[in-house]
């Protein structure tokens, strides 16, 4: 308890506290040594906790009625000129019962909220482990969230505390395991109290877990030494910054001991203490893949970063090609997907990929231009929407011009074309053209092009926006 909390309790006329129907209150037990015989005690007993109720409004209705009645009882004391101290374990505004009183009374009576030590802080202290260090992020979660949601959030954060266990413990344990964080998880029960218990969460019997317990994932900095079992995870960063990262990608990046990748993409990954970074030029994909696999053979956990989705014209192929031959056949390789440029551009434009589509790279650095032309003609003849990657660079200006001529052989001049540039970046721009009006000189390597089918439509809407979309149905016979 803080000094200010003791002052408020000892100076109050009325001491109020919440409890279940058994009448025991943790908050009261904490403050008991400071209670006076002449204190008026006002126990606020919940009509239900986890059991069912026959209240007409159900569980929520029963609690709303209780909060209103409890607030009225406290208001009666305040109207009579008595000062009231409402006890709350932990901090009153942190998952606390007091906040329901605050919402109903603070606008009518002078109110002071005295902060307290949260159970999360107490648990970290009893474990003797830092919660967060440096630039790490702490996430606090209620165990009542769906298991899938818990797993996603646990995978994407550095440190976490999961509260309100009890009956939720099996789902929380499963979520930690699915997120790959179970081995790092600690269990804390009734922190700082006489019945305190701490343990490795994986070793805890679910039948022994009370409501007043939590799972704690402490700071990753100075965590347990690596197991010696190396692996390579190829991670898709999406088209731009952190807003485009999936929870799985965040987790893989955080768990890696070494990061390997093209310098521009590496710059998008936050620095972490103790994590080694190996940046290289964009033209050494095979060498970069072998370097990552060599690190994994030495027992390192390696993340190879790739823009967009690593399996779409990116690093997953290079890594798997190298890993499919000796001496790397025994190295574990995983691929974590990312949001591709085509998906990102399509979302900004509307829904141009609403029907069947094909993805083609116009770069002839790794394949003959003749093959590209054949594929463009085939996709165009099949009336597929086309997503064109690597459309033009400083040294490749004629390929896009040729590609447009090929497409115009079978596509109408008014076919919609979306040009999305620097998606997610500071220079993001989406331009709407037709096959006839697109000027290749306005396109560079930071662009992706979406060329519509015969069914794709451009609509100028009443709100001033323009959208391009392709219907999901298709005319019979053509």
Coordinates of C-alpha atoms in Angstrom, one line a residue:
X1 CA 0.0 0.0 0.0
X2 CA 1.1 3.6 -0.7
X3 CA 1.5 6.2 2.0
X4 CA -1.4 8.1 0.4
X5 CA -3.6 5.1 0.5
X6 CA -3.1 4.6 4.2
X7 CA -3.8 8.4 4.8
X8 CA -7.1 8.1 2.9
X9 CA -8.2 4.9 4.7
X10 CA -7.4 6.1 8.2
X11 CA -9.1 9.5 7.5
X12 CA -12.3 8.1 6.0
X13 CA -15.7 7.6 7.8
X14 CA -16.8 4.8 5.6
X15 CA -14.8 1.9 4.2
X16 CA -16.4 0.2 1.2
X17 CA -15.1 -2.9 -0.6
X18 CA -16.4 -5.5 -3.2
X19 CA -16.6 -9.2 -2.5
X20 CA -18.3 -12.3 -3.8
X21 CA -21.2 -13.8 -1.8
X22 CA -18.8 -15.6 0.5
X23 CA -18.1 -12.2 2.0
X24 CA -14.3 -12.4 1.9
X25 CA -12.5 -9.4 0.3
X26 CA -8.9 -9.4 -0.7
X27 CA -8.9 -5.6 -0.7
X28 CA -10.2 -5.5 2.9
X29 CA -7.6 -8.1 4.0
X30 CA -4.8 -5.9 2.6
X31 CA -6.1 -2.8 4.4
X32 CA -7.3 -4.5 7.6
X33 CA -4.4 -3.3 9.8
X34 CA -5.5 0.3 9.1
X35 CA -9.2 -0.1 9.9
X36 CA -10.6 1.4 13.1
X37 CA -13.4 0.1 15.3
X38 CA -15.5 3.1 14.5
X39 CA -15.2 2.8 10.7
X40 CA -18.5 2.2 9.0
X41 CA -18.0 -0.8 6.7
X42 CA -20.0 -1.1 3.5
X43 CA -19.5 -4.5 1.9
X44 CA -20.6 -4.4 -1.8
X45 CA -21.5 -8.1 -2.4
X46 CA -21.7 -9.2 -6.0
X47 CA -25.0 -11.1 -6.7
X48 CA -23.2 -13.3 -9.3
X49 CA -19.5 -14.0 -10.2
X50 CA -19.1 -16.8 -12.7
X51 CA -22.3 -18.7 -12.1
X52 CA -25.6 -18.4 -14.1
X53 CA -28.4 -16.1 -13.0
X54 CA -32.2 -16.0 -13.5
X55 CA -32.1 -12.2 -13.7
X56 CA -34.3 -11.0 -16.6
X57 CA -31.4 -9.1 -18.1
X58 CA -29.0 -12.0 -17.7
X59 CA -25.5 -11.8 -16.3
X60 CA -24.9 -8.2 -17.5
X61 CA -28.3 -7.1 -16.3
X62 CA -27.7 -8.5 -12.9
X63 CA -24.4 -6.6 -12.6
X64 CA -25.8 -3.4 -13.9
X65 CA -28.5 -3.4 -11.3
X66 CA -25.9 -4.2 -8.6
X67 CA -23.6 -1.4 -9.6
X68 CA -26.5 1.1 -9.6
X69 CA -27.6 -0.1 -6.1
X70 CA -24.1 -0.1 -4.8
X71 CA -23.5 3.5 -6.1
X72 CA -26.7 4.6 -4.5
X73 CA -25.6 3.2 -1.1
X74 CA -22.3 5.1 -1.3
X75 CA -24.1 8.2 -2.5
X76 CA -26.3 8.1 0.6
X77 CA -23.2 8.3 2.8
X78 CA -21.7 11.1 0.8
X79 CA -25.0 13.0 1.0
X80 CA -24.9 12.6 4.7
X81 CA -21.5 14.3 4.8
X82 CA -19.4 11.2 5.4
X83 CA -16.2 10.6 3.5
X84 CA -16.0 7.2 1.7
X85 CA -12.9 5.2 0.9
X86 CA -13.5 2.4 -1.7
X87 CA -10.9 -0.3 -1.4
X88 CA -9.5 -1.9 -4.5
X89 CA -6.7 -4.5 -4.8
X90 CA -4.0 -3.5 -7.2
X91 CA -4.8 -0.3 -9.0
X92 CA -8.4 1.0 -9.0
X93 CA -8.4 1.8 -12.7
X94 CA -6.7 -1.4 -13.8
X95 CA -9.4 -4.1 -14.3
X96 CA -10.8 -2.9 -11.0
X97 CA -14.3 -3.1 -9.6
X98 CA -14.0 0.5 -8.3
X99 CA -14.3 1.9 -11.9
X100 CA -18.0 1.0 -12.0
X101 CA -18.5 3.2 -8.9
X102 CA -16.3 6.0 -10.4
X103 CA -18.5 6.2 -13.5
X104 CA -21.6 6.6 -11.5
X105 CA -20.3 9.0 -8.8
X106 CA -17.3 11.0 -9.8
X107 CA -19.3 13.6 -11.8
X108 CA -21.4 14.3 -8.7
X109 CA -18.9 14.2 -5.8
X110 CA -15.3 15.4 -5.3
X111 CA -13.2 12.3 -6.1
X112 CA -9.6 11.3 -5.6
X113 CA -8.3 8.1 -7.2
X114 CA -5.2 6.9 -5.3
X115 CA -3.1 4.7 -7.6
X116 CA -1.8 1.3 -6.4
X117 CA 0.7 -1.3 -7.3
X118 CA -0.8 -3.5 -10.0
X119 CA -0.7 -7.3 -9.8
X120 CA 1.4 -7.3 -13.0
X121 CA 4.1 -5.2 -11.3
X122 CA 3.9 -7.4 -8.2
X123 CA 4.2 -10.6 -10.2
X124 CA 7.3 -9.3 -12.0
X125 CA 8.9 -8.3 -8.7
X126 CA 8.2 -11.7 -7.2
X127 CA 9.7 -13.5 -10.3
X128 CA 12.7 -11.2 -10.1
X129 CA 12.5 -10.7 -13.9
X130 CA 12.2 -7.4 -15.8
X131 CA 8.9 -7.0 -17.7
X132 CA 10.3 -4.8 -20.4
X133 CA 13.6 -3.4 -21.3
X134 CA 14.8 -0.8 -23.8
X135 CA 12.3 -0.6 -26.7
X136 CA 10.3 -3.7 -25.8
X137 CA 6.5 -3.6 -25.7
X138 CA 4.4 -5.0 -22.9
X139 CA 0.9 -6.3 -23.7
X140 CA -1.7 -7.0 -20.9
X141 CA -4.4 -9.4 -21.9
X142 CA -7.5 -10.8 -20.2
X143 CA -7.5 -14.6 -20.3
X144 CA -11.2 -14.5 -21.3
X145 CA -10.2 -13.5 -24.9
X146 CA -10.8 -16.3 -27.5
X147 CA -7.8 -18.6 -27.8
X148 CA -7.1 -17.6 -31.4
X149 CA -6.9 -13.9 -30.4
X150 CA -4.7 -14.6 -27.4
X151 CA -2.3 -16.7 -29.6
X152 CA -2.0 -13.9 -32.2
X153 CA -1.4 -11.2 -29.6
X154 CA 1.1 -13.3 -27.6
X155 CA 3.0 -14.1 -30.8
X156 CA 3.3 -10.5 -31.8
X157 CA 4.4 -8.9 -28.5
X158 CA 7.7 -8.8 -26.6
X159 CA 6.4 -9.2 -23.1
X160 CA 3.0 -10.0 -21.8
X161 CA 0.8 -10.6 -18.7
X162 CA -2.4 -12.7 -19.1
X163 CA -4.8 -12.1 -16.2
X164 CA -8.0 -13.6 -15.1
X165 CA -6.9 -17.2 -15.3
X166 CA -8.9 -19.8 -13.3
X167 CA -11.2 -21.6 -15.8
X168 CA -9.5 -19.9 -18.7
X169 CA -6.1 -21.5 -17.9
X170 CA -6.3 -24.4 -20.4
X171 CA -7.0 -22.0 -23.3
X172 CA -4.3 -19.6 -22.2
X173 CA -1.8 -22.4 -22.0
X174 CA -2.8 -23.6 -25.5
X175 CA -2.5 -20.0 -26.8
X176 CA 1.0 -19.7 -25.4
X177 CA 2.0 -23.0 -27.0
X178 CA 0.6 -22.0 -30.4
X179 CA 2.4 -18.7 -30.2
X180 CA 5.7 -20.5 -29.5
X181 CA 6.0 -18.8 -26.1
X182 CA 5.1 -21.6 -23.6
X183 CA 8.7 -22.4 -22.7
X184 CA 9.2 -18.7 -21.6
X185 CA 6.0 -18.4 -19.7
X186 CA 5.8 -18.1 -15.9
X187 CA 2.9 -18.6 -13.6
X188 CA 2.2 -16.3 -10.6
X189 CA -0.6 -16.9 -8.1
X190 CA -1.6 -14.4 -5.4
X191 CA 1.6 -12.3 -5.7
X192 CA 2.9 -10.8 -2.4
X193 CA 0.2 -12.7 -0.4
X194 CA 0.6 -15.5 2.1
X195 CA -0.6 -18.1 -0.4
X196 CA 1.8 -16.9 -3.2
X197 CA 2.9 -19.5 -5.7
X198 CA 5.3 -19.2 -8.7
X199 CA 6.2 -21.8 -11.2
X200 CA 7.0 -22.5 -14.9
X201 CA 3.6 -22.2 -16.5
X202 CA 4.0 -25.4 -18.5
X203 CA 4.3 -27.4 -15.2
X204 CA 1.1 -26.1 -13.6
X205 CA -1.9 -28.4 -13.0
X206 CA -4.9 -26.6 -14.6
X207 CA -7.2 -27.9 -11.8
X208 CA -5.1 -26.0 -9.2
X209 CA -5.4 -22.5 -10.8
X210 CA -7.5 -19.8 -9.1
X211 CA -8.9 -16.6 -10.6
X212 CA -6.3 -14.5 -8.9
X213 CA -3.3 -15.7 -10.9
X214 CA -1.6 -14.7 -14.1
X215 CA 0.7 -15.8 -16.9
X216 CA 3.8 -13.7 -17.4
X217 CA 6.1 -13.5 -20.4
X218 CA 9.0 -11.4 -19.1
X219 CA 11.5 -9.4 -21.1
X220 CA 13.2 -11.3 -23.9
X221 CA 16.5 -9.4 -23.2
X222 CA 19.0 -11.8 -21.5
X223 CA 16.5 -14.6 -21.9
X224 CA 17.5 -18.3 -21.6
X225 CA 20.4 -19.3 -23.9
X226 CA 19.6 -20.8 -27.3
X227 CA 18.8 -24.5 -27.5
X228 CA 21.4 -25.1 -30.1
X229 CA 18.8 -26.3 -32.6
X230 CA 19.2 -23.9 -35.5
X231 CA 16.5 -23.0 -38.1
X232 CA 15.9 -20.5 -40.9
X233 CA 12.6 -18.6 -41.0
X234 CA 11.9 -16.6 -44.1
X235 CA 9.7 -13.7 -43.0
X236 CA 7.5 -11.5 -45.2
X237 CA 7.6 -7.9 -44.1
X238 CA 4.7 -6.8 -46.3
X239 CA 5.0 -3.8 -48.6
X240 CA 6.0 -1.2 -46.1
X241 CA 6.4 -0.5 -42.4
X242 CA 5.1 -2.1 -39.1
X243 CA 1.4 -1.6 -39.9
X244 CA 1.8 -4.2 -42.6
X245 CA 3.4 -6.9 -40.4
X246 CA 1.4 -10.0 -39.4
X247 CA 1.5 -11.2 -35.8
X248 CA 3.3 -14.4 -37.0
X249 CA 6.0 -12.2 -38.7
X250 CA 6.5 -10.1 -35.6
X251 CA 6.9 -13.2 -33.5
X252 CA 9.5 -14.7 -35.9
X253 CA 11.5 -11.5 -36.0
X254 CA 11.5 -11.2 -32.2
X255 CA 12.6 -14.8 -31.7
X256 CA 15.5 -14.7 -34.2
X257 CA 19.1 -14.5 -33.0
X258 CA 20.3 -13.4 -36.4
X259 CA 18.6 -11.3 -39.1
X260 CA 19.7 -11.7 -42.7
X261 CA 18.5 -9.6 -45.7
X262 CA 18.8 -6.9 -48.2
X263 CA 19.8 -3.6 -46.5
X264 CA 16.7 -1.7 -47.5
X265 CA 14.4 -4.4 -46.0
X266 CA 16.6 -4.8 -42.9
X267 CA 16.2 -1.1 -42.1
X268 CA 12.5 -1.8 -41.6
X269 CA 13.1 -4.2 -38.8
X270 CA 13.5 -2.6 -35.3
X271 CA 16.8 -3.2 -33.5
X272 CA 16.8 -5.7 -30.6
X273 CA 19.4 -6.1 -28.0
X274 CA 21.7 -9.1 -28.7
X275 CA 20.3 -9.7 -32.1
X276 CA 22.9 -9.8 -34.9
X277 CA 22.1 -8.2 -38.2
X278 CA 23.7 -9.2 -41.5
X279 CA 22.7 -6.8 -44.3
X280 CA 23.8 -7.3 -47.9
X281 CA 23.2 -6.1 -51.5
X282 CA 20.0 -7.0 -53.4
X283 CA 21.9 -8.9 -56.1
X284 CA 23.3 -11.7 -53.9
X285 CA 20.2 -13.7 -53.1
X286 CA 21.8 -17.2 -53.4
X287 CA 24.8 -16.1 -51.3
X288 CA 22.5 -14.6 -48.7
X289 CA 20.5 -17.9 -48.6
X290 CA 23.6 -20.0 -48.1
X291 CA 24.9 -17.7 -45.4
X292 CA 21.6 -18.0 -43.4
X293 CA 21.6 -21.7 -43.7
X294 CA 25.3 -21.9 -42.6
X295 CA 24.3 -19.9 -39.5
X296 CA 21.5 -22.3 -38.8
X297 CA 23.8 -25.3 -39.1
X298 CA 25.8 -23.7 -36.3
X299 CA 22.8 -23.7 -34.1
X300 CA 21.6 -20.1 -34.7
X301 CA 17.9 -19.1 -35.1
X302 CA 17.9 -17.0 -38.3
X303 CA 15.2 -14.8 -39.8
X304 CA 15.7 -14.0 -43.5
X305 CA 13.7 -10.9 -44.2
X306 CA 11.9 -10.3 -47.5
X307 CA 9.6 -7.5 -48.7
X308 CA 6.0 -8.4 -49.4
X309 CA 5.4 -12.1 -49.3
X310 CA 8.7 -14.1 -49.4
X311 CA 7.2 -16.7 -51.7
X312 CA 6.2 -14.2 -54.4
X313 CA 9.3 -13.3 -56.5
X314 CA 11.3 -13.1 -53.2
X315 CA 13.7 -14.9 -50.8
X316 CA 11.7 -18.0 -50.0
X317 CA 12.6 -19.6 -53.3
X318 CA 16.3 -18.8 -52.9
X319 CA 16.5 -20.3 -49.4
X320 CA 14.5 -23.4 -50.3
X321 CA 16.6 -24.0 -53.5
X322 CA 19.8 -23.9 -51.4
X323 CA 18.2 -26.0 -48.6
X324 CA 17.2 -28.7 -51.1
X325 CA 20.8 -29.8 -51.5
X326 CA 23.7 -30.9 -49.4
X327 CA 25.0 -29.7 -47.0
X328 CA 21.7 -28.1 -45.9
X329 CA 19.1 -30.9 -46.3
X330 CA 19.0 -31.3 -42.5
X331 CA 18.3 -27.6 -41.7
X332 CA 14.8 -26.7 -40.7
X333 CA 13.3 -24.0 -42.9
X334 CA 10.0 -22.2 -42.3
X335 CA 8.2 -19.6 -44.5
X336 CA 6.1 -16.9 -42.8
X337 CA 3.8 -15.2 -45.3
X338 CA 3.4 -11.5 -45.8
X339 CA 1.0 -9.1 -47.6
X340 CA 2.0 -9.0 -51.2
X341 CA 2.3 -5.9 -53.4
X342 CA -0.7 -7.0 -55.6
X343 CA -2.9 -7.5 -52.5
X344 CA -1.9 -4.1 -51.1
X345 CA -2.4 -2.2 -54.4
X346 CA -5.8 -4.0 -55.0
X347 CA -7.1 -2.9 -51.6
X348 CA -6.1 0.7 -52.2
X349 CA -7.9 0.6 -55.6
X350 CA -11.0 -1.3 -54.5
X351 CA -11.3 -4.9 -55.6
X352 CA -9.7 -5.4 -59.0
X353 CA -8.6 -8.9 -58.1
X354 CA -12.2 -10.0 -57.3
X355 CA -12.1 -12.7 -59.9
X356 CA -9.4 -15.0 -61.4
X357 CA -6.0 -13.3 -61.9
X358 CA -2.4 -14.0 -62.9
X359 CA 0.8 -12.5 -61.5
X360 CA 3.7 -11.9 -63.9
X361 CA 7.1 -10.3 -63.3
X362 CA 8.3 -8.1 -66.3
X363 CA 11.9 -8.5 -65.2
X364 CA 13.9 -10.5 -67.7
X365 CA 17.0 -10.7 -65.5
X366 CA 16.2 -14.4 -64.6
X367 CA 14.1 -15.5 -67.5
X368 CA 14.0 -14.8 -71.3
X369 CA 11.7 -12.0 -72.5
X370 CA 10.2 -14.4 -75.0
X371 CA 8.8 -16.4 -72.1
X372 CA 7.3 -13.3 -70.5
X373 CA 5.5 -12.4 -73.8
X374 CA 4.1 -15.9 -74.2
X375 CA 2.7 -15.8 -70.6
X376 CA 1.2 -12.3 -71.1
X377 CA -0.5 -13.5 -74.3
X378 CA -1.8 -16.6 -72.6
X379 CA -3.2 -14.7 -69.6
X380 CA -4.6 -12.0 -71.7
X381 CA -6.3 -14.5 -74.0
X382 CA -7.8 -16.2 -71.0
X383 CA -9.2 -12.8 -69.9
X384 CA -7.5 -12.9 -66.5
X385 CA -6.8 -9.8 -64.5
X386 CA -3.1 -9.2 -64.5
X387 CA -0.8 -8.1 -61.6
X388 CA 2.5 -6.9 -63.1
X389 CA 5.5 -6.8 -60.9
X390 CA 8.9 -5.2 -61.6
X391 CA 7.4 -3.2 -64.5
X392 CA 10.3 -0.9 -65.2
X393 CA 13.7 0.3 -63.9
X394 CA 16.3 2.8 -64.9
X395 CA 18.0 0.1 -67.1
X396 CA 14.7 -1.6 -68.2
X397 CA 12.4 0.9 -70.0
X398 CA 11.3 -1.0 -73.1
X399 CA 9.9 -4.1 -71.4
X400 CA 6.7 -2.3 -70.2
X401 CA 6.1 -0.7 -73.5
X402 CA 6.3 -4.1 -75.2
X403 CA 4.1 -5.7 -72.6
X404 CA 1.4 -3.0 -73.2
X405 CA 1.5 -3.7 -76.9
X406 CA 1.1 -7.4 -76.3
X407 CA -2.0 -6.8 -74.1
X408 CA -3.5 -4.4 -76.5
X409 CA -3.7 -7.2 -79.1
X410 CA -6.6 -8.8 -77.2
X411 CA -7.8 -6.2 -74.7
X412 CA -10.0 -3.2 -75.3
X413 CA -8.4 0.3 -75.1
X414 CA -10.6 1.3 -72.2
X415 CA -9.5 -1.7 -70.0
X416 CA -8.8 -0.3 -66.5
X417 CA -5.2 -0.1 -65.3
X418 CA -4.3 0.7 -61.7
X419 CA -0.8 2.0 -61.0
X420 CA 0.1 1.8 -57.3
X421 CA 3.4 3.3 -56.2
X422 CA 5.2 3.1 -52.9
X423 CA 2.3 1.3 -51.2
X424 CA 2.4 2.0 -47.5
X425 CA 5.3 4.4 -47.9
X426 CA 5.5 8.2 -47.6
X427 CA 5.1 8.7 -51.4
X428 CA 2.1 6.3 -51.7
X429 CA 0.0 7.1 -54.8
X430 CA -2.7 5.3 -56.7
X431 CA -3.4 6.3 -60.3
X432 CA -6.3 5.1 -62.5
X433 CA -5.7 4.8 -66.2
X434 CA -6.8 2.7 -69.2
X435 CA -4.7 0.5 -71.3
X436 CA -4.8 3.2 -74.0
X437 CA -3.9 6.1 -71.8
X438 CA -1.1 4.7 -69.6
X439 CA 2.2 6.4 -70.2
X440 CA 5.1 3.9 -69.5
X441 CA 7.4 6.8 -68.7
X442 CA 5.4 7.4 -65.4
X443 CA 6.2 3.9 -64.1
X444 CA 9.2 2.7 -62.1
X445 CA 10.3 -0.2 -60.0
X446 CA 8.4 1.0 -57.0
X447 CA 5.1 0.5 -58.9
X448 CA 2.9 -2.5 -59.3
X449 CA 0.3 -2.5 -62.1
X450 CA -3.1 -4.2 -62.1
X451 CA -4.6 -4.6 -65.6
X452 CA -8.3 -5.4 -65.6
X453 CA -10.2 -8.1 -67.5
X454 CA -13.1 -7.5 -69.9
X455 CA -15.3 -7.4 -66.9
X456 CA -13.4 -5.0 -64.7
X457 CA -15.1 -1.7 -64.0
X458 CA -14.0 1.7 -62.9
X459 CA -16.6 3.7 -61.0
X460 CA -16.5 7.3 -59.9
X461 CA -18.6 7.4 -56.7
X462 CA -20.7 10.1 -55.2
X463 CA -18.3 10.6 -52.3
X464 CA -15.6 11.7 -54.7
X465 CA -13.6 8.5 -54.7
X466 CA -12.7 6.2 -57.6
X467 CA -12.8 2.5 -57.3
X468 CA -11.9 -0.4 -59.6
X469 CA -13.5 -3.7 -59.1
X470 CA -14.0 -7.0 -61.0
X471 CA -17.3 -8.9 -60.5
X472 CA -17.1 -12.3 -59.0
X473 CA -19.4 -13.8 -61.6
X474 CA -18.6 -14.2 -65.3
X475 CA -20.9 -14.2 -68.4
X476 CA -21.8 -17.7 -69.6
X477 CA -19.9 -18.7 -72.7
X478 CA -17.4 -16.0 -72.6

